[in-house]
Coordinates of C-alpha atoms and ligand atoms in Angstrom, one line a residue:
M358 CA 3.3 -4.4 52.8
G359 CA 1.8 -4.9 49.3
E360 CA 1.0 -8.0 47.4
T361 CA 2.4 -9.6 44.2
G362 CA 0.5 -12.2 42.3
L363 CA -1.4 -13.3 39.1
T364 CA -4.6 -12.0 37.6
T365 CA -6.7 -15.1 37.0
L366 CA -10.4 -15.9 36.3
S367 CA -11.3 -16.5 39.9
Y368 CA -10.2 -12.9 40.7
V369 CA -12.0 -11.4 37.7
N370 CA -15.2 -13.2 38.7
T371 CA -15.1 -11.1 41.9
V372 CA -14.9 -7.9 39.9
I373 CA -17.3 -8.4 37.0
R374 CA -20.7 -9.6 38.2
E375 CA -24.2 -10.1 37.0
R376 CA -26.2 -6.8 36.6
P377 CA -29.0 -5.9 38.9
R378 CA -32.4 -6.5 37.2
Q379 CA -33.6 -2.8 37.5
I380 CA -30.4 -1.2 36.2
H381 CA -30.6 1.5 33.4
K382 CA -28.0 2.9 31.0
G383 CA -27.2 5.9 33.2
Q384 CA -26.0 3.4 35.9
C385 CA -23.8 1.3 33.6
G386 CA -21.2 4.0 33.2
R387 CA -20.9 7.2 31.2
V388 CA -17.7 7.0 29.3
L389 CA -15.9 9.8 27.4
I390 CA -13.2 8.8 25.0
V391 CA -10.8 11.6 23.9
A392 CA -9.0 10.0 21.0
G393 CA -8.5 9.9 17.2
S394 CA -7.4 12.5 14.7
V395 CA -7.4 12.8 10.9
G396 CA -5.5 9.7 9.8
M397 CA -6.1 7.9 13.1
A398 CA -9.9 7.9 13.4
G399 CA -9.6 4.1 13.7
A400 CA -8.0 4.3 17.1
C401 CA -11.1 6.2 18.4
V402 CA -13.4 3.7 16.7
L403 CA -11.7 0.8 18.4
S404 CA -11.6 2.4 21.9
T405 CA -15.2 3.7 21.7
G406 CA -16.5 0.4 20.3
A407 CA -14.6 -1.6 23.0
A408 CA -16.1 0.5 25.8
L409 CA -19.6 -0.2 24.5
R410 CA -18.8 -3.9 24.1
S411 CA -17.5 -3.9 27.7
G412 CA -20.8 -2.8 29.2
A413 CA -20.6 1.0 29.2
G414 CA -24.1 2.5 29.2
L415 CA -23.4 5.7 27.4
V416 CA -20.3 6.5 25.4
K417 CA -19.2 9.8 23.9
A418 CA -16.2 10.4 21.6
A419 CA -14.4 13.8 21.7
V420 CA -12.9 14.0 18.2
P421 CA -12.0 16.6 15.5
E422 CA -15.2 17.5 13.6
E423 CA -13.7 16.2 10.3
I424 CA -13.9 12.6 11.6
F425 CA -17.5 12.8 13.0
P426 CA -18.9 10.9 9.9
I427 CA -16.4 8.0 10.4
L428 CA -17.2 7.7 14.1
Q429 CA -21.0 8.0 13.6
I430 CA -21.0 5.3 10.9
A431 CA -18.5 2.9 12.5
V432 CA -20.0 3.3 16.0
P433 CA -23.6 4.5 15.7
Q434 CA -24.2 3.8 19.4
A435 CA -21.8 6.5 20.5
T436 CA -22.3 10.3 20.4
C437 CA -19.6 12.7 19.2
T438 CA -18.5 16.1 20.4
N439 CA -16.0 18.4 18.8
V440 CA -12.7 18.2 20.7
S441 CA -11.6 21.6 19.4
D442 CA -14.7 23.3 20.8
R443 CA -14.0 24.6 24.3
E444 CA -17.7 24.1 25.1
F445 CA -17.1 20.4 25.3
L446 CA -14.9 20.9 28.4
R447 CA -18.1 22.0 30.3
S448 CA -19.6 18.6 29.9
V449 CA -16.5 16.6 31.0
S450 CA -17.6 16.2 34.6
V451 CA -20.9 14.4 33.8
H452 CA -18.9 11.4 32.9
D453 CA -18.0 8.5 35.2
A454 CA -14.6 7.8 33.5
I455 CA -12.5 9.2 30.7
G456 CA -10.1 7.4 28.3
I457 CA -7.6 9.7 26.7
G458 CA -4.9 9.2 24.0
P459 CA -5.3 6.6 21.3
G460 CA -4.5 8.2 18.0
M461 CA -5.1 11.8 19.4
G462 CA -1.8 13.1 18.0
V463 CA 1.1 14.7 19.8
S464 CA 1.3 18.5 20.1
E465 CA 1.5 21.2 22.8
K466 CA -2.2 21.9 22.2
K467 CA -3.1 18.3 22.9
Y468 CA -1.0 18.3 26.0
Q469 CA -2.9 21.4 27.3
L470 CA -6.2 19.7 26.6
I471 CA -5.1 16.7 28.8
E472 CA -4.0 19.0 31.6
E473 CA -7.3 20.9 31.4
I474 CA -9.3 17.7 31.6
L475 CA -7.2 16.4 34.5
S476 CA -7.8 19.7 36.3
I477 CA -11.6 19.6 35.9
F478 CA -12.2 15.9 36.3
D479 CA -11.7 14.0 39.6
G480 CA -13.0 10.6 38.4
P481 CA -10.9 7.8 36.9
V482 CA -8.9 8.6 33.8
V483 CA -7.1 6.1 31.6
I484 CA -4.2 7.6 29.7
D485 CA -2.8 5.7 26.8
A486 CA -0.7 6.0 23.7
D487 CA -0.4 9.6 22.5
G488 CA -1.8 10.8 25.8
I489 CA 1.3 9.4 27.5
T490 CA 3.6 10.7 24.8
N491 CA 2.1 14.2 25.2
L492 CA 2.6 14.1 29.0
C493 CA 6.2 13.0 28.6
R494 CA 7.1 15.5 25.9
F495 CA 5.4 18.6 27.1
G496 CA 4.9 18.0 30.8
K497 CA 8.4 16.9 31.7
K498 CA 9.5 20.2 33.3
T499 CA 6.4 20.6 35.4
G500 CA 6.2 16.9 36.5
I501 CA 4.4 14.6 34.2
L502 CA 1.6 13.8 36.7
K503 CA 1.1 15.7 39.9
K504 CA 0.4 12.7 42.1
K505 CA -3.3 12.8 41.1
D506 CA -5.5 10.0 42.3
N507 CA -7.6 7.9 39.9
I508 CA -5.1 7.8 36.9
I509 CA -4.4 4.6 35.0
L510 CA -1.4 4.8 32.7
T511 CA -1.3 2.0 30.0
P512 CA 2.1 2.3 28.2
H513 CA 3.6 -0.2 25.8
P514 CA 7.3 -0.7 26.5
G515 CA 8.2 2.2 24.1
E516 CA 5.8 4.6 25.9
C517 CA 7.1 3.3 29.2
D518 CA 10.6 4.2 28.2
R519 CA 9.3 7.8 27.6
L520 CA 7.8 7.9 31.0
L521 CA 11.0 6.6 32.6
D522 CA 13.1 9.1 30.7
A523 CA 10.8 11.9 31.9
L524 CA 11.2 10.7 35.4
D525 CA 15.0 10.5 35.0
L526 CA 15.0 6.7 35.4
E527 CA 16.6 3.9 33.3
P528 CA 14.7 2.2 30.4
V529 CA 12.6 -1.0 30.8
S530 CA 15.4 -3.1 29.3
V531 CA 17.7 -2.0 32.2
M532 CA 15.2 -1.9 35.0
G533 CA 13.1 -5.0 34.1
R534 CA 9.4 -4.9 33.4
V535 CA 8.0 -5.2 36.9
E536 CA 10.5 -2.8 38.5
A537 CA 9.9 -0.2 35.7
A538 CA 6.1 -0.4 36.1
E539 CA 6.4 -0.1 39.9
A540 CA 8.8 2.8 39.6
V541 CA 6.5 4.8 37.3
S542 CA 3.6 4.0 39.7
D543 CA 5.5 5.0 42.8
R544 CA 6.6 8.3 41.2
T545 CA 3.3 9.4 39.7
G546 CA 0.8 7.8 42.0
A547 CA -1.0 6.2 39.0
V548 CA -1.9 2.6 38.5
V549 CA 0.4 1.5 35.7
L550 CA -0.3 -1.2 33.2
L551 CA 2.8 -2.2 31.2
K552 CA 1.6 -4.0 28.0
G553 CA 3.0 -7.0 26.2
A554 CA 3.2 -10.7 26.9
D555 CA 2.7 -11.1 30.7
T556 CA 1.2 -7.6 31.1
V557 CA 2.1 -6.1 34.4
V558 CA -0.4 -4.1 36.5
T559 CA 0.7 -2.3 39.6
S560 CA -0.3 0.3 42.0
G561 CA 3.3 0.5 43.2
S562 CA 4.7 -0.4 46.6
G563 CA 4.7 -4.1 45.7
S564 CA 1.0 -4.4 44.8
T565 CA 1.8 -5.9 41.4
Y566 CA 0.0 -8.5 39.3
I567 CA 0.9 -10.4 36.1
N568 CA -1.9 -11.1 33.6
T569 CA -2.5 -14.7 32.6
T570 CA -4.3 -14.2 29.3
G571 CA -3.4 -13.0 25.8
N572 CA -1.2 -14.3 22.9
P573 CA 1.2 -13.1 20.2
G574 CA -1.7 -12.6 17.7
M575 CA -2.4 -9.5 19.7
A576 CA 0.7 -7.9 18.4
T577 CA -1.3 -6.1 15.8
G578 CA -2.1 -2.3 15.3
G579 CA -5.0 -1.1 17.4
S580 CA -5.2 -3.9 19.9
G581 CA -4.0 -1.5 22.7
D582 CA -6.7 1.0 21.6
V583 CA -9.3 -1.7 22.3
L584 CA -7.8 -2.2 25.8
T585 CA -8.3 1.6 26.6
G586 CA -12.0 1.2 25.9
V587 CA -12.3 -1.9 28.1
I588 CA -10.6 -0.4 31.1
T589 CA -12.4 2.9 30.8
A590 CA -15.7 1.1 30.7
F591 CA -14.9 -1.0 33.8
A592 CA -13.7 2.1 35.7
A593 CA -16.9 4.0 34.6
S594 CA -19.0 1.2 36.2
G595 CA -17.5 2.0 39.6
T596 CA -14.7 -0.5 39.6
A597 CA -11.6 0.8 41.5
P598 CA -8.6 1.8 39.2
L599 CA -6.4 -1.2 40.1
D600 CA -9.2 -3.7 39.7
A601 CA -10.4 -2.0 36.4
A602 CA -6.8 -2.3 35.0
R603 CA -6.4 -5.9 36.2
A604 CA -9.8 -7.1 35.0
G605 CA -9.4 -5.0 31.8
A606 CA -6.1 -6.7 30.9
F607 CA -7.5 -10.2 31.7
V608 CA -10.8 -9.7 29.6
H609 CA -8.9 -8.1 26.7
G610 CA -6.4 -11.0 26.7
M611 CA -9.2 -13.5 26.9
A612 CA -11.0 -11.8 24.0
G613 CA -7.7 -12.1 22.1
D614 CA -7.5 -15.8 22.9
L615 CA -11.0 -16.3 21.6
A616 CA -10.2 -14.3 18.5
A617 CA -7.0 -16.4 17.9
G618 CA -9.1 -19.5 18.3
I619 CA -11.4 -18.4 15.5
M620 CA -9.1 -16.4 13.2
G621 CA -5.6 -17.7 14.1
Q622 CA -2.8 -15.6 15.5
W623 CA -1.5 -14.6 12.1
G624 CA -4.6 -13.1 10.6
M625 CA -6.5 -11.8 13.6
T626 CA -6.9 -8.0 14.0
A627 CA -7.9 -5.6 16.7
T628 CA -11.5 -5.6 15.5
D629 CA -11.5 -9.4 16.1
I630 CA -10.4 -8.8 19.7
R631 CA -13.1 -6.1 20.2
D632 CA -15.7 -8.4 18.6
Q633 CA -14.9 -11.2 21.1
L634 CA -15.5 -9.0 24.2
P635 CA -19.2 -9.9 24.5
A636 CA -18.5 -13.6 24.4
T637 CA -15.7 -13.2 26.9
L638 CA -17.9 -11.3 29.3
R639 CA -20.7 -13.7 28.9
G640 CA -18.3 -16.5 29.7
I641 CA -17.2 -14.7 32.9
V642 CA -20.5 -13.5 34.1
G643 CA -22.5 -16.5 32.9
K644 CA -25.1 -14.2 31.1
Ligands
NPW1917 N1 -5.8 2.6 13.2 C1 -5.3 3.6 14.0 O1 -5.8 4.7 14.1 C2 -4.1 3.2 14.9 C3 -3.6 4.2 15.7 N2 -2.6 4.0 16.5 C4 -2.1 5.1 17.3 O2 -0.9 5.5 16.8 C5 -0.2 6.3 17.7 C6 1.2 6.0 17.8 O3 1.4 4.7 18.4 P1 2.6 3.7 18.1 O4 2.7 2.8 19.3 O5 2.4 3.1 16.8 O6 3.9 4.6 18.0 P2 4.9 5.2 19.1 O7 4.1 5.9 20.2 O8 5.8 6.0 18.3 O9 5.6 3.9 19.8 C7 6.4 3.1 19.0 C8 7.8 3.2 19.5 O10 7.9 2.5 20.7 C9 8.8 1.4 20.6 N3 8.4 0.2 21.2 C10 9.1 -0.5 22.1 N4 8.5 -1.6 22.5 C11 7.3 -1.6 21.9 C12 6.2 -2.4 22.0 N5 6.2 -3.6 22.7 N6 5.1 -2.1 21.3 C13 5.1 -1.1 20.5 N7 6.1 -0.2 20.4 C14 7.2 -0.5 21.1 C15 8.9 1.2 19.1 O11 10.1 0.5 18.9 P3 10.4 -0.3 17.5 O12 9.0 -0.7 17.0 O13 11.0 0.7 16.6 O14 11.2 -1.4 18.0 C16 8.8 2.6 18.5 O15 10.0 3.3 18.7 C17 -0.9 6.0 19.1 O16 -1.7 7.1 19.4 C18 -1.8 4.9 18.8 O17 -3.0 4.9 19.5 C19 -2.0 2.6 16.7 O18 -2.7 2.1 17.8 C20 -2.2 1.8 15.4 C21 -3.6 1.8 14.9
ADP1918 N1 3.1 -11.1 22.3 C1 2.0 -10.7 23.0 N2 1.4 -11.4 23.9 C2 0.3 -11.0 24.6 N3 -0.3 -9.8 24.4 C3 0.3 -9.0 23.5 C4 1.5 -9.4 22.8 N4 1.8 -8.3 21.9 C5 0.9 -7.3 22.2 N5 0.0 -7.7 23.1 C6 -1.0 -6.9 23.7 O1 -1.6 -6.2 22.6 C7 -1.8 -4.8 23.0 C8 -0.9 -3.9 22.1 O2 -1.0 -2.6 22.5 P1 -0.2 -1.4 21.8 O3 1.2 -1.7 21.7 O4 -0.6 -0.1 22.6 O5 -0.8 -1.4 20.4 P2 -1.6 -0.2 19.5 O6 -0.9 1.1 19.9 O7 -1.3 -0.6 18.1 O8 -3.0 -0.2 19.9 C9 -1.5 -4.7 24.5 O9 -2.6 -5.0 25.3 C10 -0.5 -5.9 24.6 O10 -0.4 -6.4 25.9

């Protein structure tokens, strides 16, 4: 029998804790972000920056070589690797968690890349945005996910409808948000985070939690790309997938609430959410 409940600060306090005094960057999580493309470099900048602002020790962005300069200037703390170079697949397994999808583009080739990464890497993988769309469009015949452990899917309702369609289920508007998220989780084995006001996080079978932070100012392009970075960083630090998704949604929403307090809901942007992550985490951990 599973549980249903809310994700609140008292729960998040049990997940995100003070760091041990002797810790070094290699123990704070090695994150790989596979995101961005020409015209959507910003998505990768946001995910990569959010992972760093969420405590990841080392962050690498796998992007097309054309956008290296954008990444290296916008996020100098991250390293870059050429996503089109097959050599990069050799280094995938050194990471502690991978975030795939924001702004990566949709094509058969991108789908093959995702499949290849999933076949090599057994650690936690957050799949968002175009990552989900690629799975739904090109993986439908073979089964979009082969009941792999350690996957966190983070669809918005439009992407969730694509997942439901690929699984021959009714859309979110018919099933309801909780039921839709649970159905995708039950059928794929993934933790599913369905975005929007009252974000739903579930590992299926009735283990479902509604997030209690966030506001309508977060309805702005790129805010989901920030969430990918937050959850990937938490997963890389050793937090279990369900906890990483729940804590990620809470922290992201709280950063959005701080951003709204400073900038207002109308004018805030995704970078404002990213930039409030440190203050959010300091508020939670006390340091
Ligand atoms: N700066 C950058 O680089 C940025 C890059 N980005 C990257 O762009 C890529 C495409 O992502 P995308 O979400 O913009 O488009 P897509 O996957 O076609 O989905 C939209 C469809 O879903 C539907 N829909 C229903 N409910 C919905 C909901 N609650 N929220 C949202 N949509 C909802 C919606 O319905 P409609 O709006 O028509 O009612 C429409 O039919 C992706 O990789 C992302 O990372 C962005 O992050 C922006 C900043
Ligand atoms: N009205 C709202 N209330 C609370 N959170 C919201 C609201 N609208 C959007 N969000 C949050 O903002 C993010 C939007 O993500 P997404 O739709 O993937 O945007 P993008 O693809 O532009 O990054 C999600 O985390 C979602 O929960």
